[in-house]
């Protein structure tokens, strides 16, 4: 016989003879206690302890929250804890607990939530089942969590004591894999056996694709092993079977093979690309070795070690070697070449060693390497390479700074390579020798007198990679040094603070290792050159006094949405003097029959010396900006007043040398910077020569506006560049903000600096992988035009060179899942598209499709790729690519 104790909607069934009569509520502990601990101990958590149940039944006004059931004669190491939202029945005689509603059962680190749960205290087995509606559809399923193991099933039977369980229709996620099992048996905390398993990276209840196998063993977050497996799309099996499968589930780095992909290249033939192996060497080092091999006999190898130590340093090497064979031997266009390229990036966390830093950015190799690298249009057109390895040291509490560096640059067109090793720089920050150590009151003017030092030392060798010879290399060795001692004085402003006065004195000296002289050869009617090695010096001293101020002008508007215009003028005027200390290093010689010119004997040196002639004159510069305030219709009050910059800066600068024999007026430099509507960036620069020229284009001492026709000057250089970008609002603002935040964190993470170059190269080669379907459309373009007067090789005449080009990028969604994008560069000089690429990308939830076409240029290509989005299946791709050349 049972009696029922009802507490709101929760009913408890207990034997009458044992438990109903002695039931009491203890006011001081707020816990009603069922006595006779040899059988059971039932503890309630109440919020109202003033009501006492009767002998047969009693109704409590508070809802039950939690209770604990303890069996004192059992072997449980910890009590089971239950929660029930709707109802619970405790069958003490059978030692069972029945829970209904949103239940939760906990034991140590195990947690089970389910709509219906039965707990058998005798066997320690918990049974959880799903809940269905009146039509038989499942509306809620049990969820099991134990340590790193977590899954959802229709039915769960689990033994808390042995930790063995049996489940049906189970869903569990292991890393990026979703594993679905018809029947699963959990044999211990980490291992599960599954009958008829499906696994996929498509995280849907009904995945778009999956791999199906009759049996599988899963070790949580480590490994999964399956029997024969085949692929299914939308439930349709693909009749291609694998005899077995091993699937790594561990997170982070682990060693393994990198599968290749098939390629067809007009230059290199058929081939396999990207075959390799990734090896984790230690917690700090890993290495990736990859290679390509082609039917014409060409091959390439890439060795890519990376290293990082958190909060200390990180970096990466990339060593590339390739043997290129284009066409077959005997073919008129047959080419065989061996090239190499080395990259090294290293960065140090600035907090690891304050005051000391070391960095490296190396990109060096054969001058033909970029041109002969397949499948990389951007790299094929990269003709400039450069490297820098730098160490710097600053002494805490001292004004000294030391920098040591090694630098390299090469031109792949001329094949000239310059290597500077070492470069040293030493600076002393400005010292104030007359400044009092215990300053009191206003400092004296002489206490602001400061002196500093800047010194640089440099070595350089130059060679052509086609004519490398040790003796010639030594002949090209140059060295030099430059010293500068600036003296400054900060004077108090004058005219009530409106004008700032800044005097300065500077002395500079350069050390030069060679002289370079031209001599007209009357016999050959050409210029001969001679180089004299030795130790030479040149000096320069400058004195200046500058005056700077700012003038503000505002115009107020009435009855207009434009509130005001503000114009700021910042004029700068200076007096300067420089004695002629370099006159002895200049000479006059014939450059053509009957034509002479002045030259410096230090021309071509690392530090080329200083200009000849005395300077005593003035310098003048005017900088302006223009701002506007306007009233917006969308806001009211102070928020309605908006401030915009119409022109960020525009102005000019020039100078006049009173002591010069001729050509006293300096070149007039003009500039403009503006951002229109916060969208269009404009930059313009130009140079006006105020003098007329002779028949060869050389300046003569006659102003441009003389001779009857007024002309301010002659344009010798000019450039204008404009760029802008427009895009629609993102469909999901939160998703867009998250993407930007992740990108910023990736760029600012010091541990990923070594990876950014490789990521950029991958983005350039695989733009389809980075299409943002959250932005319906994007348009950006930039236009630039420039010209300059270039001295011809005859050293007499000048030629005006023009360059202009337009680059553009367009991307828009044809549908929510289909995107079309294109980019290119148009050269107005040749009136041709230099580069042009277009792609179509299809978003397919867990898969992506891309078609990329490069129809013009030296390197043309076509590729079709369909692949899963998941990184663990990135090599499971279908790719068809063709490459063609036009040279």
PDB file of N, CA and C in Angstrom, residues 825-882:
ATOM      1  N   UNK A 825      43.010  45.385 -64.343  1.00  0.00           N
ATOM      2  CA  UNK A 825      43.786  46.612 -64.443  1.00  0.00           C
ATOM      3  C   UNK A 825      43.864  47.010 -65.906  1.00  0.00           C
ATOM      4  N   UNK A 826      43.487  48.259 -66.187  1.00  0.00           N
ATOM      5  CA  UNK A 826      43.501  48.775 -67.558  1.00  0.00           C
ATOM      6  C   UNK A 826      44.594  49.828 -67.686  1.00  0.00           C
ATOM      7  N   UNK A 827      45.465  49.652 -68.678  1.00  0.00           N
ATOM      8  CA  UNK A 827      46.564  50.585 -68.947  1.00  0.00           C
ATOM      9  C   UNK A 827      46.143  51.504 -70.088  1.00  0.00           C
ATOM     10  N   UNK A 828      46.031  52.794 -69.781  1.00  0.00           N
ATOM     11  CA  UNK A 828      45.599  53.755 -70.800  1.00  0.00           C
ATOM     12  C   UNK A 828      46.698  54.048 -71.819  1.00  0.00           C
ATOM     13  N   UNK A 829      47.955  53.762 -71.473  1.00  0.00           N
ATOM     14  CA  UNK A 829      49.042  54.000 -72.425  1.00  0.00           C
ATOM     15  C   UNK A 829      48.951  53.010 -73.582  1.00  0.00           C
ATOM     16  N   UNK A 830      48.742  51.749 -73.250  1.00  0.00           N
ATOM     17  CA  UNK A 830      48.635  50.721 -74.295  1.00  0.00           C
ATOM     18  C   UNK A 830      47.200  50.498 -74.739  1.00  0.00           C
ATOM     19  N   UNK A 831      46.262  51.105 -73.968  1.00  0.00           N
ATOM     20  CA  UNK A 831      44.831  50.936 -74.250  1.00  0.00           C
ATOM     21  C   UNK A 831      44.427  49.461 -74.235  1.00  0.00           C
ATOM     22  N   UNK A 832      44.984  48.741 -73.254  1.00  0.00           N
ATOM     23  CA  UNK A 832      44.690  47.320 -73.115  1.00  0.00           C
ATOM     24  C   UNK A 832      44.503  46.957 -71.646  1.00  0.00           C
ATOM     25  N   UNK A 833      43.720  45.910 -71.440  1.00  0.00           N
ATOM     26  CA  UNK A 833      43.622  45.316 -70.108  1.00  0.00           C
ATOM     27  C   UNK A 833      44.900  44.525 -69.838  1.00  0.00           C
ATOM     28  N   UNK A 834      45.609  44.910 -68.790  1.00  0.00           N
ATOM     29  CA  UNK A 834      46.832  44.192 -68.448  1.00  0.00           C
ATOM     30  C   UNK A 834      46.508  42.903 -67.701  1.00  0.00           C
ATOM     31  N   UNK A 835      45.582  42.957 -66.772  1.00  0.00           N
ATOM     32  CA  UNK A 835      45.128  41.775 -66.050  1.00  0.00           C
ATOM     33  C   UNK A 835      43.612  41.814 -65.950  1.00  0.00           C
ATOM     34  N   UNK A 836      43.010  40.652 -65.969  1.00  0.00           N
ATOM     35  CA  UNK A 836      41.558  40.572 -65.829  1.00  0.00           C
ATOM     36  C   UNK A 836      41.206  39.173 -65.336  1.00  0.00           C
ATOM     37  N   UNK A 837      40.450  39.106 -64.257  1.00  0.00           N
ATOM     38  CA  UNK A 837      40.005  37.847 -63.686  1.00  0.00           C
ATOM     39  C   UNK A 837      38.527  37.952 -63.343  1.00  0.00           C
ATOM     40  N   UNK A 838      37.811  36.864 -63.497  1.00  0.00           N
ATOM     41  CA  UNK A 838      36.414  36.842 -63.080  1.00  0.00           C
ATOM     42  C   UNK A 838      36.104  35.459 -62.512  1.00  0.00           C
ATOM     43  N   UNK A 839      35.136  35.436 -61.610  1.00  0.00           N
ATOM     44  CA  UNK A 839      34.804  34.184 -60.945  1.00  0.00           C
ATOM     45  C   UNK A 839      33.324  34.157 -60.603  1.00  0.00           C
ATOM     46  N   UNK A 840      32.775  32.948 -60.581  1.00  0.00           N
ATOM     47  CA  UNK A 840      31.417  32.692 -60.125  1.00  0.00           C
ATOM     48  C   UNK A 840      31.523  31.726 -58.957  1.00  0.00           C
ATOM     49  N   UNK A 841      30.870  32.072 -57.850  1.00  0.00           N
ATOM     50  CA  UNK A 841      30.952  31.276 -56.634  1.00  0.00           C
ATOM     51  C   UNK A 841      29.547  30.925 -56.152  1.00  0.00           C
ATOM     52  N   UNK A 842      29.368  29.676 -55.826  1.00  0.00           N
ATOM     53  CA  UNK A 842      28.065  29.166 -55.366  1.00  0.00           C
ATOM     54  C   UNK A 842      28.173  28.711 -53.931  1.00  0.00           C
ATOM     55  N   UNK A 843      27.327  29.296 -53.069  1.00  0.00           N
ATOM     56  CA  UNK A 843      27.235  28.908 -51.664  1.00  0.00           C
ATOM     57  C   UNK A 843      26.271  27.729 -51.546  1.00  0.00           C
ATOM     58  N   UNK A 844      26.776  26.588 -51.052  1.00  0.00           N
ATOM     59  CA  UNK A 844      25.960  25.385 -50.959  1.00  0.00           C
ATOM     60  C   UNK A 844      25.957  24.841 -49.530  1.00  0.00           C
ATOM     61  N   UNK A 845      25.823  25.735 -48.556  1.00  0.00           N
ATOM     62  CA  UNK A 845      25.771  25.404 -47.136  1.00  0.00           C
ATOM     63  C   UNK A 845      27.080  24.789 -46.662  1.00  0.00           C
ATOM     64  N   UNK A 846      27.259  23.490 -46.879  1.00  0.00           N
ATOM     65  CA  UNK A 846      28.459  22.816 -46.406  1.00  0.00           C
ATOM     66  C   UNK A 846      29.482  22.600 -47.519  1.00  0.00           C
ATOM     67  N   UNK A 847      29.144  22.960 -48.757  1.00  0.00           N
ATOM     68  CA  UNK A 847      30.049  22.862 -49.897  1.00  0.00           C
ATOM     69  C   UNK A 847      30.130  24.218 -50.582  1.00  0.00           C
ATOM     70  N   UNK A 848      31.138  24.372 -51.405  1.00  0.00           N
ATOM     71  CA  UNK A 848      31.280  25.594 -52.180  1.00  0.00           C
ATOM     72  C   UNK A 848      31.777  25.246 -53.580  1.00  0.00           C
ATOM     73  N   UNK A 849      31.286  26.006 -54.540  1.00  0.00           N
ATOM     74  CA  UNK A 849      31.668  25.806 -55.935  1.00  0.00           C
ATOM     75  C   UNK A 849      32.213  27.114 -56.470  1.00  0.00           C
ATOM     76  N   UNK A 850      33.281  27.027 -57.241  1.00  0.00           N
ATOM     77  CA  UNK A 850      33.857  28.236 -57.824  1.00  0.00           C
ATOM     78  C   UNK A 850      34.355  27.951 -59.230  1.00  0.00           C
ATOM     79  N   UNK A 851      34.128  28.905 -60.125  1.00  0.00           N
ATOM     80  CA  UNK A 851      34.641  28.875 -61.495  1.00  0.00           C
ATOM     81  C   UNK A 851      35.453  30.152 -61.691  1.00  0.00           C
ATOM     82  N   UNK A 852      36.741  30.005 -61.971  1.00  0.00           N
ATOM     83  CA  UNK A 852      37.639  31.145 -62.129  1.00  0.00           C
ATOM     84  C   UNK A 852      38.206  31.159 -63.537  1.00  0.00           C
ATOM     85  N   UNK A 853      38.167  32.339 -64.161  1.00  0.00           N
ATOM     86  CA  UNK A 853      38.639  32.490 -65.535  1.00  0.00           C
ATOM     87  C   UNK A 853      39.565  33.699 -65.616  1.00  0.00           C
ATOM     88  N   UNK A 854      40.732  33.500 -66.203  1.00  0.00           N
ATOM     89  CA  UNK A 854      41.646  34.593 -66.539  1.00  0.00           C
ATOM     90  C   UNK A 854      41.817  34.565 -68.051  1.00  0.00           C
ATOM     91  N   UNK A 855      41.015  35.348 -68.800  1.00  0.00           N
ATOM     92  CA  UNK A 855      40.980  35.188 -70.262  1.00  0.00           C
ATOM     93  C   UNK A 855      42.062  35.943 -71.014  1.00  0.00           C
ATOM     94  N   UNK A 856      42.739  36.898 -70.380  1.00  0.00           N
ATOM     95  CA  UNK A 856      43.727  37.699 -71.101  1.00  0.00           C
ATOM     96  C   UNK A 856      44.997  37.797 -70.283  1.00  0.00           C
ATOM     97  N   UNK A 857      46.035  38.325 -70.885  1.00  0.00           N
ATOM     98  CA  UNK A 857      47.302  38.502 -70.210  1.00  0.00           C
ATOM     99  C   UNK A 857      48.323  37.469 -70.655  1.00  0.00           C
ATOM    100  N   UNK A 858      49.534  37.574 -70.098  1.00  0.00           N
ATOM    101  CA  UNK A 858      50.582  36.615 -70.437  1.00  0.00           C
ATOM    102  C   UNK A 858      50.228  35.219 -69.950  1.00  0.00           C
ATOM    103  N   UNK A 859      49.511  35.156 -68.828  1.00  0.00           N
ATOM    104  CA  UNK A 859      49.152  33.865 -68.258  1.00  0.00           C
ATOM    105  C   UNK A 859      47.631  33.772 -68.197  1.00  0.00           C
ATOM    106  N   UNK A 860      47.058  32.897 -69.017  1.00  0.00           N
ATOM    107  CA  UNK A 860      45.612  32.697 -69.047  1.00  0.00           C
ATOM    108  C   UNK A 860      45.282  31.362 -68.391  1.00  0.00           C
ATOM    109  N   UNK A 861      44.118  31.292 -67.751  1.00  0.00           N
ATOM    110  CA  UNK A 861      43.781  30.067 -67.036  1.00  0.00           C
ATOM    111  C   UNK A 861      42.274  29.929 -66.908  1.00  0.00           C
ATOM    112  N   UNK A 862      41.884  28.696 -66.634  1.00  0.00           N
ATOM    113  CA  UNK A 862      40.494  28.361 -66.354  1.00  0.00           C
ATOM    114  C   UNK A 862      40.506  27.284 -65.278  1.00  0.00           C
ATOM    115  N   UNK A 863      39.631  27.415 -64.272  1.00  0.00           N
ATOM    116  CA  UNK A 863      39.573  26.398 -63.228  1.00  0.00           C
ATOM    117  C   UNK A 863      38.150  26.235 -62.732  1.00  0.00           C
ATOM    118  N   UNK A 864      37.810  25.006 -62.432  1.00  0.00           N
ATOM    119  CA  UNK A 864      36.515  24.645 -61.852  1.00  0.00           C
ATOM    120  C   UNK A 864      36.801  23.843 -60.592  1.00  0.00           C
ATOM    121  N   UNK A 865      36.245  24.268 -59.454  1.00  0.00           N
ATOM    122  CA  UNK A 865      36.514  23.609 -58.182  1.00  0.00           C
ATOM    123  C   UNK A 865      35.234  23.488 -57.391  1.00  0.00           C
ATOM    124  N   UNK A 866      34.999  22.303 -56.843  1.00  0.00           N
ATOM    125  CA  UNK A 866      33.917  22.086 -55.898  1.00  0.00           C
ATOM    126  C   UNK A 866      34.507  21.329 -54.718  1.00  0.00           C
ATOM    127  N   UNK A 867      34.269  21.818 -53.500  1.00  0.00           N
ATOM    128  CA  UNK A 867      34.926  21.249 -52.332  1.00  0.00           C
ATOM    129  C   UNK A 867      34.103  21.528 -51.085  1.00  0.00           C
ATOM    130  N   UNK A 868      34.281  20.708 -50.044  1.00  0.00           N
ATOM    131  CA  UNK A 868      33.620  21.005 -48.765  1.00  0.00           C
ATOM    132  C   UNK A 868      34.222  22.256 -48.126  1.00  0.00           C
ATOM    133  N   UNK A 869      33.422  22.925 -47.306  1.00  0.00           N
ATOM    134  CA  UNK A 869      33.923  24.112 -46.620  1.00  0.00           C
ATOM    135  C   UNK A 869      34.831  23.755 -45.447  1.00  0.00           C
ATOM    136  N   UNK A 870      34.559  22.624 -44.822  1.00  0.00           N
ATOM    137  CA  UNK A 870      35.286  22.266 -43.614  1.00  0.00           C
ATOM    138  C   UNK A 870      36.770  22.127 -43.897  1.00  0.00           C
ATOM    139  N   UNK A 871      37.591  22.595 -42.955  1.00  0.00           N
ATOM    140  CA  UNK A 871      39.038  22.527 -43.140  1.00  0.00           C
ATOM    141  C   UNK A 871      39.535  21.087 -43.111  1.00  0.00           C
ATOM    142  N   UNK A 872      38.848  20.192 -42.369  1.00  0.00           N
ATOM    143  CA  UNK A 872      39.323  18.811 -42.274  1.00  0.00           C
ATOM    144  C   UNK A 872      39.107  18.055 -43.578  1.00  0.00           C
ATOM    145  N   UNK A 873      38.211  18.569 -44.444  1.00  0.00           N
ATOM    146  CA  UNK A 873      37.964  17.917 -45.734  1.00  0.00           C
ATOM    147  C   UNK A 873      38.384  18.805 -46.904  1.00  0.00           C
ATOM    148  N   UNK A 874      39.300  19.754 -46.649  1.00  0.00           N
ATOM    149  CA  UNK A 874      39.664  20.709 -47.689  1.00  0.00           C
ATOM    150  C   UNK A 874      40.353  20.039 -48.880  1.00  0.00           C
ATOM    151  N   UNK A 875      40.941  18.859 -48.660  1.00  0.00           N
ATOM    152  CA  UNK A 875      41.591  18.166 -49.762  1.00  0.00           C
ATOM    153  C   UNK A 875      40.636  17.270 -50.533  1.00  0.00           C
ATOM    154  N   UNK A 876      39.397  17.128 -50.057  1.00  0.00           N
ATOM    155  CA  UNK A 876      38.394  16.341 -50.770  1.00  0.00           C
ATOM    156  C   UNK A 876      37.708  17.270 -51.777  1.00  0.00           C
ATOM    157  N   UNK A 877      38.420  17.593 -52.814  1.00  0.00           N
ATOM    158  CA  UNK A 877      37.907  18.546 -53.785  1.00  0.00           C
ATOM    159  C   UNK A 877      37.978  17.965 -55.196  1.00  0.00           C
ATOM    160  N   UNK A 878      37.052  18.431 -56.013  1.00  0.00           N
ATOM    161  CA  UNK A 878      37.062  18.100 -57.434  1.00  0.00           C
ATOM    162  C   UNK A 878      37.539  19.341 -58.167  1.00  0.00           C
ATOM    163  N   UNK A 879      38.664  19.221 -58.847  1.00  0.00           N
ATOM    164  CA  UNK A 879      39.287  20.387 -59.473  1.00  0.00           C
ATOM    165  C   UNK A 879      39.654  20.079 -60.911  1.00  0.00           C
ATOM    166  N   UNK A 880      39.356  21.024 -61.781  1.00  0.00           N
ATOM    167  CA  UNK A 880      39.769  20.935 -63.182  1.00  0.00           C
ATOM    168  C   UNK A 880      40.340  22.280 -63.582  1.00  0.00           C
ATOM    169  N   UNK A 881      41.650  22.313 -63.890  1.00  0.00           N
ATOM    170  CA  UNK A 881      42.318  23.573 -64.201  1.00  0.00           C
ATOM    171  C   UNK A 881      43.108  23.420 -65.488  1.00  0.00           C
ATOM    172  N   UNK A 882      43.157  24.498 -66.250  1.00  0.00           N
ATOM    173  CA  UNK A 882      43.975  24.567 -67.463  1.00  0.00           C
ATOM    174  C   UNK A 882      44.695  25.920 -67.463  1.00  0.00           C
TER     175      UNK A 882
END
